[in-house]
Amino acid sequence: MTPLLTFDEVTFGYGSGTRPVLQRLSLDIESGTATAILGPNGVGKSTLLHLALGWLRAQSGRVLLDGRPLDAYPRRRLGQSMALVPQVERTPFDYTVLDYVLLARAPYLAPLAMPGADDERIAREVIDEVGLGQLSRRTITTLSGGERQNVLVARALAQQPRLLLMDEPTSHLDLAHKVRLVHLVRDRLARGMTVLLTTHEPDVAAAIATHLVLMRDGQVCGSGPLADVFTADNLSATYGVPVQIARIDGRQAVLWT
Amino acid sequence: MGARPAWSWGAAPATRKLVVIAVLLGVAVAISLLIGRYPSPGIIAPDRLATDDLAQRIVFNLRLPRVLTALALGMSLSAAGAVFQQVFANPLVDPGFLGVSQGAAFGASLAIICWGSTVWLVQASAALFAFAGLGFSYLLARRAQFGGSVLRLVFAGIAVSALFSAGVGGLKYMADPMSQLPEITFWLLGGLASITWPQFWSIAPVVFVSLFIVYRMRWRLNLLSLDDSTAFSMGASPGRERALLLSAAVAATAAVVSVCGMVGWVGLIVPHIARRLFGADARYAVPAALLIGGLFGVLCDDVARTLLAGEIPIGILTSLIGALFFVVIFMTYGHVGEQR
């Protein structure tokens, strides 16, 4: 079966003359999996997501969706297939939560059309799903950091993507919000969505992912099913510090000293 | 346009508010036609209009084009301001941004010095250099090596504005202090005293088309206020859509500025008022900005031509009122300062 998303020998660097961020990176994302990209800060994880979107273009190599290069798809079609939860987002204007989430309906609307009743219904459903139903009329600048992160998640879900890209989705969340997000993603996985997320938190990766990709120095230094890759040796090598893995009731946690 | 969805102001209130402002605008236009200095300072009684030939000619040949131009002026600057603020995700920019205003000022001053006061030449030169300002800013931004696309445009706009501003200074220095300098000064202060039907018609098509584009694409403005990569991920073409909307905004601005001179602050302040009243969603904020801007333009011009025996440059009024509004908004608006 063709993987949903394929990185084929992708090399990318910002600006000419600088060392590429990603070097000849190859990776397959199978449909229905949750893949966590784990690695230290600055290793090129966000870059990889932007390449997956087609926002950045590989200097060499190809990125394929369903076996076809991203360039072969109309822009809106890509927007219907993939949605991004950005790591941070500037919110210069005081949109209401609902207005903001409604923006995600853009790929389904003709260029000059505006969202209608169906779009609003979809937006309200995902806002309820992330637990912000009571806040849909509030403006986003009045929300807490965790609530805002949930708005970004709701917006991505309102896009009804097959592939959900999440860039460090838990980095601004307290424990309760983190747990809630993990459950939400698992629920979506069970309903057939494919997830590709970056994180520098091994625990989050262990809680969500079915597959793991370890990155170091712009290259994949380990990938495969979670159980095979999530080892103390691999994580120690990825982060460059010694760690241990504790297993309790089939769950895993990273210990360090 | 669909009905106002029920989640923030309710379906009726937002549309009703727009209707209220539209009615106010209609009333303001009607009254503006009647007030002036004929037959005596004050209002022409409507029944007199039916019998008095001179009153008819004054109202329909002199005041009507002027009022309509004031309407176009306020609407264009406000719509352009809304576009600039959303596209640059920055509530503190206005249509003068990106060298547009200073370009127009330079073009007009250059024409006044080189070809005297031929009206259409001053107009054409102002419009040409307004677009040149935008073009230079864009080219400069493309060549800059640092920052994101928005930051590069901001810096390019500052540099280009400063260059044109220096140029205007140089032209004023060279101008004949008896004839050319007063004309340049009056143009830089803005005014609608010389507006007649031909001038209104010379800008009406551009203004109409530009405002129509902005109005129809208003929901996309929300998308463009997000990060480019996010807008892209939602199927938008941020670069192309931004260029189209900016071109429409600059075309409308260049058109009205070319006949009215420099009129500041409207484009900065009116979109703020619109967002205050209707929320940030451009689906409602843009039509609100159009109506409020039109109202502001018409009322300011009324004051400019009727308050004193002589004409008050409208740019002085808009700057005065706009700056005061700005202070009020800043004192009472909690979120502007929190933005990243």
CSV table of N, CA and C in Angstrom, one decimal, chain A residues 66-186:
chain,number,residue,atom,x,y,z
A,66,ASP,N,0.1,10.5,-1.0
A,66,ASP,CA,-0.5,9.4,-1.8
A,66,ASP,C,0.3,9.0,-3.0
A,67,GLY,N,1.6,9.1,-2.9
A,67,GLY,CA,2.4,8.7,-4.0
A,67,GLY,C,2.6,9.8,-5.1
A,68,ARG,N,1.9,10.9,-5.0
A,68,ARG,CA,2.1,12.0,-6.0
A,68,ARG,C,2.8,13.2,-5.4
A,69,PRO,N,3.6,13.9,-6.1
A,69,PRO,CA,4.3,15.0,-5.6
A,69,PRO,C,3.3,16.1,-5.1
A,70,LEU,N,3.6,16.8,-4.1
A,70,LEU,CA,2.7,17.9,-3.6
A,70,LEU,C,2.4,18.9,-4.7
A,71,ASP,N,3.3,19.2,-5.5
A,71,ASP,CA,3.1,20.2,-6.6
A,71,ASP,C,2.0,19.8,-7.5
A,72,ALA,N,1.7,18.5,-7.6
A,72,ALA,CA,0.7,18.0,-8.5
A,72,ALA,C,-0.7,18.3,-8.0
A,73,TYR,N,-0.9,18.7,-6.7
A,73,TYR,CA,-2.2,18.9,-6.2
A,73,TYR,C,-2.5,20.4,-6.2
A,74,PRO,N,-3.8,20.7,-6.5
A,74,PRO,CA,-4.2,22.1,-6.3
A,74,PRO,C,-4.1,22.5,-4.8
A,75,ARG,N,-3.9,23.8,-4.6
A,75,ARG,CA,-3.6,24.3,-3.2
A,75,ARG,C,-4.7,23.9,-2.2
A,76,ARG,N,-6.0,24.1,-2.7
A,76,ARG,CA,-7.1,23.8,-1.8
A,76,ARG,C,-7.2,22.3,-1.5
A,77,ARG,N,-6.9,21.5,-2.4
A,77,ARG,CA,-6.9,20.1,-2.2
A,77,ARG,C,-5.9,19.7,-1.1
A,78,LEU,N,-4.8,20.3,-1.1
A,78,LEU,CA,-3.8,20.1,0.0
A,78,LEU,C,-4.4,20.5,1.3
A,79,GLY,N,-5.1,21.6,1.3
A,79,GLY,CA,-5.7,22.1,2.5
A,79,GLY,C,-6.8,21.2,3.1
A,80,GLN,N,-7.4,20.5,2.2
A,80,GLN,CA,-8.4,19.5,2.6
A,80,GLN,C,-7.8,18.2,3.1
A,81,SER,N,-6.5,18.0,2.7
A,81,SER,CA,-5.9,16.7,3.1
A,81,SER,C,-5.0,16.9,4.4
A,82,MET,N,-4.4,18.0,4.6
A,82,MET,CA,-3.5,18.2,5.7
A,82,MET,C,-3.9,19.5,6.5
A,83,ALA,N,-3.8,19.4,7.8
A,83,ALA,CA,-3.9,20.6,8.6
A,83,ALA,C,-2.8,20.7,9.6
A,84,LEU,N,-2.4,21.9,9.9
A,84,LEU,CA,-1.3,22.2,10.8
A,84,LEU,C,-1.7,22.8,12.1
A,85,VAL,N,-1.2,22.3,13.2
A,85,VAL,CA,-1.3,23.0,14.5
A,85,VAL,C,0.0,23.6,14.7
A,86,PRO,N,0.2,24.9,14.5
A,86,PRO,CA,1.5,25.5,14.6
A,86,PRO,C,2.0,25.6,16.1
A,87,GLN,N,3.2,25.7,16.2
A,87,GLN,CA,3.8,25.8,17.6
A,87,GLN,C,3.4,27.0,18.3
A,88,VAL,N,3.5,28.2,17.7
A,88,VAL,CA,2.9,29.4,18.2
A,88,VAL,C,2.2,30.1,17.0
A,89,GLU,N,1.3,30.9,17.4
A,89,GLU,CA,0.7,31.7,16.3
A,89,GLU,C,0.4,33.1,16.8
A,90,ARG,N,0.8,34.1,16.0
A,90,ARG,CA,0.5,35.5,16.3
A,90,ARG,C,-1.0,35.7,16.2
A,91,THR,N,-1.6,36.4,17.1
A,91,THR,CA,-3.0,36.6,17.0
A,91,THR,C,-3.2,38.1,17.1
A,92,PRO,N,-3.0,38.8,16.0
A,92,PRO,CA,-3.0,40.3,16.1
A,92,PRO,C,-4.4,40.9,16.3
A,93,PHE,N,-5.4,40.2,15.9
A,93,PHE,CA,-6.7,40.8,16.1
A,93,PHE,C,-7.6,39.9,17.0
A,94,ASP,N,-8.6,40.5,17.6
A,94,ASP,CA,-9.3,39.9,18.6
A,94,ASP,C,-10.5,39.1,18.1
A,95,TYR,N,-10.2,38.1,17.3
A,95,TYR,CA,-11.2,37.2,16.8
A,95,TYR,C,-11.9,36.4,17.9
A,96,THR,N,-13.2,36.1,17.7
A,96,THR,CA,-13.8,35.2,18.6
A,96,THR,C,-13.3,33.8,18.3
A,97,VAL,N,-13.5,32.9,19.2
A,97,VAL,CA,-13.0,31.5,19.0
A,97,VAL,C,-13.7,30.9,17.8
A,98,LEU,N,-15.0,31.2,17.7
A,98,LEU,CA,-15.7,30.6,16.5
A,98,LEU,C,-15.2,31.2,15.2
A,99,ASP,N,-15.1,32.5,15.1
A,99,ASP,CA,-14.5,33.1,13.9
A,99,ASP,C,-13.2,32.5,13.5
A,100,TYR,N,-12.4,32.3,14.5
A,100,TYR,CA,-11.0,31.9,14.3
A,100,TYR,C,-11.0,30.4,13.8
A,101,VAL,N,-11.9,29.6,14.4
A,101,VAL,CA,-11.9,28.2,14.0
A,101,VAL,C,-12.6,28.1,12.6
A,102,LEU,N,-13.5,29.0,12.3
A,102,LEU,CA,-14.2,29.0,11.0
A,102,LEU,C,-13.2,29.2,9.8
A,103,LEU,N,-12.1,29.9,10.1
A,103,LEU,CA,-11.1,30.1,9.1
A,103,LEU,C,-10.6,28.8,8.4
A,104,ALA,N,-10.7,27.7,9.2
A,104,ALA,CA,-10.2,26.4,8.7
A,104,ALA,C,-11.1,25.9,7.6
A,105,ARG,N,-12.3,26.5,7.4
A,105,ARG,CA,-13.1,26.0,6.4
A,105,ARG,C,-12.7,26.5,5.0
A,106,ALA,N,-11.7,27.4,5.0
A,106,ALA,CA,-11.3,28.0,3.7
A,106,ALA,C,-11.0,27.0,2.6
A,107,PRO,N,-10.3,25.9,2.8
A,107,PRO,CA,-10.1,25.0,1.7
A,107,PRO,C,-11.3,24.4,1.1
A,108,TYR,N,-12.4,24.5,1.8
A,108,TYR,CA,-13.7,23.9,1.2
A,108,TYR,C,-14.5,24.9,0.5
A,109,LEU,N,-14.1,26.2,0.6
A,109,LEU,CA,-14.9,27.3,0.0
A,109,LEU,C,-14.3,27.8,-1.3
A,110,ALA,N,-15.1,28.2,-2.2
A,110,ALA,CA,-14.6,28.9,-3.4
A,110,ALA,C,-13.9,30.2,-3.0
A,111,PRO,N,-13.0,30.7,-3.8
A,111,PRO,CA,-12.2,31.8,-3.4
A,111,PRO,C,-12.9,33.0,-2.8
A,112,LEU,N,-14.1,33.3,-3.3
A,112,LEU,CA,-14.7,34.5,-2.8
A,112,LEU,C,-15.9,34.2,-1.8
A,113,ALA,N,-16.1,32.9,-1.6
A,113,ALA,CA,-17.2,32.5,-0.7
A,113,ALA,C,-16.9,32.7,0.7
A,114,MET,N,-17.9,32.7,1.5
A,114,MET,CA,-17.8,32.8,3.0
A,114,MET,C,-18.4,31.7,3.7
A,115,PRO,N,-18.0,31.3,4.9
A,115,PRO,CA,-18.5,30.1,5.5
A,115,PRO,C,-20.0,30.2,5.8
A,116,GLY,N,-20.7,29.1,5.6
A,116,GLY,CA,-22.1,29.1,5.8
A,116,GLY,C,-22.5,28.2,7.0
A,117,ALA,N,-23.8,27.8,7.1
A,117,ALA,CA,-24.3,27.1,8.2
A,117,ALA,C,-23.6,25.8,8.5
A,118,ASP,N,-23.3,25.1,7.4
A,118,ASP,CA,-22.6,23.8,7.6
A,118,ASP,C,-21.3,24.0,8.2
A,119,ASP,N,-20.6,25.0,7.7
A,119,ASP,CA,-19.2,25.2,8.2
A,119,ASP,C,-19.3,25.6,9.7
A,120,GLU,N,-20.3,26.4,10.0
A,120,GLU,CA,-20.4,26.8,11.4
A,120,GLU,C,-20.7,25.6,12.3
A,121,ARG,N,-21.6,24.7,11.8
A,121,ARG,CA,-21.9,23.4,12.6
A,121,ARG,C,-20.6,22.6,12.8
A,122,ILE,N,-19.8,22.5,11.8
A,122,ILE,CA,-18.6,21.7,11.9
A,122,ILE,C,-17.6,22.4,12.9
A,123,ALA,N,-17.5,23.7,12.8
A,123,ALA,CA,-16.7,24.4,13.7
A,123,ALA,C,-17.1,24.3,15.2
A,124,ARG,N,-18.4,24.4,15.4
A,124,ARG,CA,-19.0,24.2,16.8
A,124,ARG,C,-18.7,22.9,17.3
A,125,GLU,N,-18.8,21.8,16.5
A,125,GLU,CA,-18.6,20.5,16.9
A,125,GLU,C,-17.1,20.3,17.5
A,126,VAL,N,-16.2,20.8,16.7
A,126,VAL,CA,-14.8,20.6,17.1
A,126,VAL,C,-14.4,21.5,18.3
A,127,ILE,N,-15.1,22.7,18.4
A,127,ILE,CA,-14.9,23.5,19.6
A,127,ILE,C,-15.4,22.8,20.8
A,128,ASP,N,-16.5,22.1,20.7
A,128,ASP,CA,-17.0,21.3,21.8
A,128,ASP,C,-16.0,20.2,22.1
A,129,GLU,N,-15.6,19.6,21.1
A,129,GLU,CA,-14.7,18.4,21.2
A,129,GLU,C,-13.4,18.7,22.0
A,130,VAL,N,-12.9,19.9,21.8
A,130,VAL,CA,-11.7,20.3,22.6
A,130,VAL,C,-12.0,20.9,23.9
A,131,GLY,N,-13.3,21.0,24.2
A,131,GLY,CA,-13.7,21.4,25.5
A,131,GLY,C,-13.8,22.9,25.7
A,132,LEU,N,-14.0,23.6,24.5
A,132,LEU,CA,-14.1,25.1,24.6
A,132,LEU,C,-15.6,25.6,24.3
A,133,GLY,N,-16.5,24.6,24.3
A,133,GLY,CA,-17.9,25.0,23.9
A,133,GLY,C,-18.4,26.2,24.6
A,134,GLN,N,-18.1,26.4,25.9
A,134,GLN,CA,-18.6,27.5,26.6
A,134,GLN,C,-17.9,28.8,26.2
A,135,LEU,N,-16.8,28.7,25.5
A,135,LEU,CA,-16.0,29.9,25.2
A,135,LEU,C,-16.1,30.4,23.8
A,136,SER,N,-17.0,29.8,23.0
A,136,SER,CA,-16.9,30.0,21.6
A,136,SER,C,-17.2,31.5,21.2
A,137,ARG,N,-17.8,32.2,22.1
A,137,ARG,CA,-18.0,33.6,21.8
A,137,ARG,C,-17.0,34.5,22.3
A,138,ARG,N,-16.1,34.0,23.1
A,138,ARG,CA,-15.0,34.8,23.7
A,138,ARG,C,-14.0,35.1,22.6
A,139,THR,N,-13.3,36.2,22.9
A,139,THR,CA,-12.2,36.6,21.9
A,139,THR,C,-10.9,35.9,22.4
A,140,ILE,N,-10.1,35.6,21.4
A,140,ILE,CA,-8.9,34.7,21.7
A,140,ILE,C,-7.9,35.3,22.6
A,141,THR,N,-7.8,36.7,22.6
A,141,THR,CA,-6.8,37.3,23.4
A,141,THR,C,-7.2,37.2,24.9
A,142,THR,N,-8.5,36.8,25.2
A,142,THR,CA,-8.9,36.7,26.6
A,142,THR,C,-8.6,35.3,27.1
A,143,LEU,N,-8.1,34.4,26.3
A,143,LEU,CA,-8.0,33.0,26.7
A,143,LEU,C,-6.6,32.8,27.3
A,144,SER,N,-6.5,31.7,28.1
A,144,SER,CA,-5.2,31.3,28.7
A,144,SER,C,-4.4,30.6,27.6
A,145,GLY,N,-3.1,30.4,27.9
A,145,GLY,CA,-2.2,29.8,26.9
A,145,GLY,C,-2.7,28.4,26.5
A,146,GLY,N,-3.2,27.7,27.5
A,146,GLY,CA,-3.6,26.3,27.2
A,146,GLY,C,-4.9,26.3,26.4
A,147,GLU,N,-5.8,27.2,26.7
A,147,GLU,CA,-7.0,27.4,25.9
A,147,GLU,C,-6.7,27.8,24.5
A,148,ARG,N,-5.8,28.6,24.3
A,148,ARG,CA,-5.4,29.1,23.0
A,148,ARG,C,-4.9,27.9,22.1
A,149,GLN,N,-4.0,27.1,22.8
A,149,GLN,CA,-3.5,25.9,22.1
A,149,GLN,C,-4.7,25.0,21.7
A,150,ASN,N,-5.7,24.9,22.5
A,150,ASN,CA,-6.8,24.1,22.1
A,150,ASN,C,-7.6,24.7,21.0
A,151,VAL,N,-7.6,26.0,20.9
A,151,VAL,CA,-8.3,26.6,19.8
A,151,VAL,C,-7.5,26.3,18.5
A,152,LEU,N,-6.2,26.3,18.5
A,152,LEU,CA,-5.4,25.9,17.4
A,152,LEU,C,-5.7,24.5,16.9
A,153,VAL,N,-5.8,23.6,17.9
A,153,VAL,CA,-6.2,22.2,17.6
A,153,VAL,C,-7.6,22.1,17.0
A,154,ALA,N,-8.5,22.8,17.6
A,154,ALA,CA,-9.9,22.8,17.1
A,154,ALA,C,-9.9,23.3,15.6
A,155,ARG,N,-9.1,24.3,15.4
A,155,ARG,CA,-9.1,24.9,14.0
A,155,ARG,C,-8.6,23.9,13.0
A,156,ALA,N,-7.5,23.2,13.5
A,156,ALA,CA,-6.9,22.1,12.5
A,156,ALA,C,-8.0,21.0,12.3
A,157,LEU,N,-8.7,20.6,13.4
A,157,LEU,CA,-9.7,19.6,13.2
A,157,LEU,C,-10.8,20.0,12.3
A,158,ALA,N,-11.2,21.3,12.4
A,158,ALA,CA,-12.3,21.8,11.6
A,158,ALA,C,-11.9,21.8,10.1
A,159,GLN,N,-10.7,21.6,9.8
A,159,GLN,CA,-10.2,21.5,8.4
A,159,GLN,C,-10.5,20.1,7.9
A,160,GLN,N,-10.9,19.2,8.8
A,160,GLN,CA,-11.2,17.8,8.5
A,160,GLN,C,-10.1,17.1,7.7
A,161,PRO,N,-8.9,17.2,8.2
A,161,PRO,CA,-7.8,16.6,7.4
A,161,PRO,C,-7.7,15.1,7.5
A,162,ARG,N,-7.0,14.5,6.6
A,162,ARG,CA,-6.7,13.1,6.7
A,162,ARG,C,-5.4,13.0,7.5
A,163,LEU,N,-4.5,14.0,7.3
A,163,LEU,CA,-3.2,14.0,8.1
A,163,LEU,C,-3.2,15.2,8.9
A,164,LEU,N,-3.0,15.0,10.2
A,164,LEU,CA,-2.9,16.1,11.2
A,164,LEU,C,-1.5,16.3,11.5
A,165,LEU,N,-1.0,17.5,11.2
A,165,LEU,CA,0.4,17.9,11.6
A,165,LEU,C,0.4,18.7,12.8
A,166,MET,N,1.2,18.3,13.8
A,166,MET,CA,1.2,19.1,15.1
A,166,MET,C,2.7,19.4,15.4
A,167,ASP,N,2.9,20.7,15.6
A,167,ASP,CA,4.3,21.1,15.9
A,167,ASP,C,4.4,21.4,17.4
A,168,GLU,N,5.0,20.6,18.1
A,168,GLU,CA,5.2,20.7,19.6
A,168,GLU,C,3.9,21.1,20.2
A,169,PRO,N,2.9,20.2,20.1
A,169,PRO,CA,1.5,20.6,20.5
A,169,PRO,C,1.4,20.8,22.1
A,170,THR,N,2.3,20.2,22.8
A,170,THR,CA,2.2,20.2,24.3
A,170,THR,C,3.1,21.1,25.0
A,171,SER,N,3.9,21.9,24.2
A,171,SER,CA,5.0,22.7,24.8
A,171,SER,C,4.5,23.8,25.8
A,172,HIS,N,3.2,24.3,25.5
A,172,HIS,CA,2.7,25.3,26.4
A,172,HIS,C,1.7,24.9,27.4
A,173,LEU,N,1.5,23.5,27.5
A,173,LEU,CA,0.4,23.0,28.2
A,173,LEU,C,0.7,22.5,29.6
A,174,ASP,N,-0.2,22.8,30.6
A,174,ASP,CA,0.0,22.2,31.9
A,174,ASP,C,-0.5,20.7,31.8
A,175,LEU,N,-0.3,20.0,32.9
A,175,LEU,CA,-0.5,18.6,32.9
A,175,LEU,C,-2.0,18.2,32.5
A,176,ALA,N,-3.0,18.9,33.0
A,176,ALA,CA,-4.4,18.6,32.7
A,176,ALA,C,-4.6,18.8,31.2
A,177,HIS,N,-4.2,19.9,30.7
A,177,HIS,CA,-4.4,20.2,29.2
A,177,HIS,C,-3.6,19.2,28.4
A,178,LYS,N,-2.4,18.8,28.9
A,178,LYS,CA,-1.6,17.8,28.1
A,178,LYS,C,-2.3,16.5,28.0
A,179,VAL,N,-2.9,16.0,29.2
A,179,VAL,CA,-3.6,14.7,29.2
A,179,VAL,C,-4.8,14.8,28.3
A,180,ARG,N,-5.5,15.9,28.3
A,180,ARG,CA,-6.7,16.1,27.5
A,180,ARG,C,-6.3,16.0,26.0
A,181,LEU,N,-5.2,16.7,25.7
A,181,LEU,CA,-4.8,16.7,24.3
A,181,LEU,C,-4.4,15.3,23.8
A,182,VAL,N,-3.7,14.6,24.7
A,182,VAL,CA,-3.3,13.2,24.3
A,182,VAL,C,-4.5,12.3,24.1
A,183,HIS,N,-5.5,12.4,24.9
A,183,HIS,CA,-6.7,11.6,24.8
A,183,HIS,C,-7.5,12.0,23.5
A,184,LEU,N,-7.5,13.3,23.2
A,184,LEU,CA,-8.1,13.8,22.0
A,184,LEU,C,-7.5,13.2,20.7
A,185,VAL,N,-6.1,13.2,20.7
A,185,VAL,CA,-5.4,12.7,19.6
A,185,VAL,C,-5.6,11.2,19.4
A,186,ARG,N,-5.6,10.5,20.6
A,186,ARG,CA,-5.9,9.0,20.5
A,186,ARG,C,-7.2,8.7,20.0
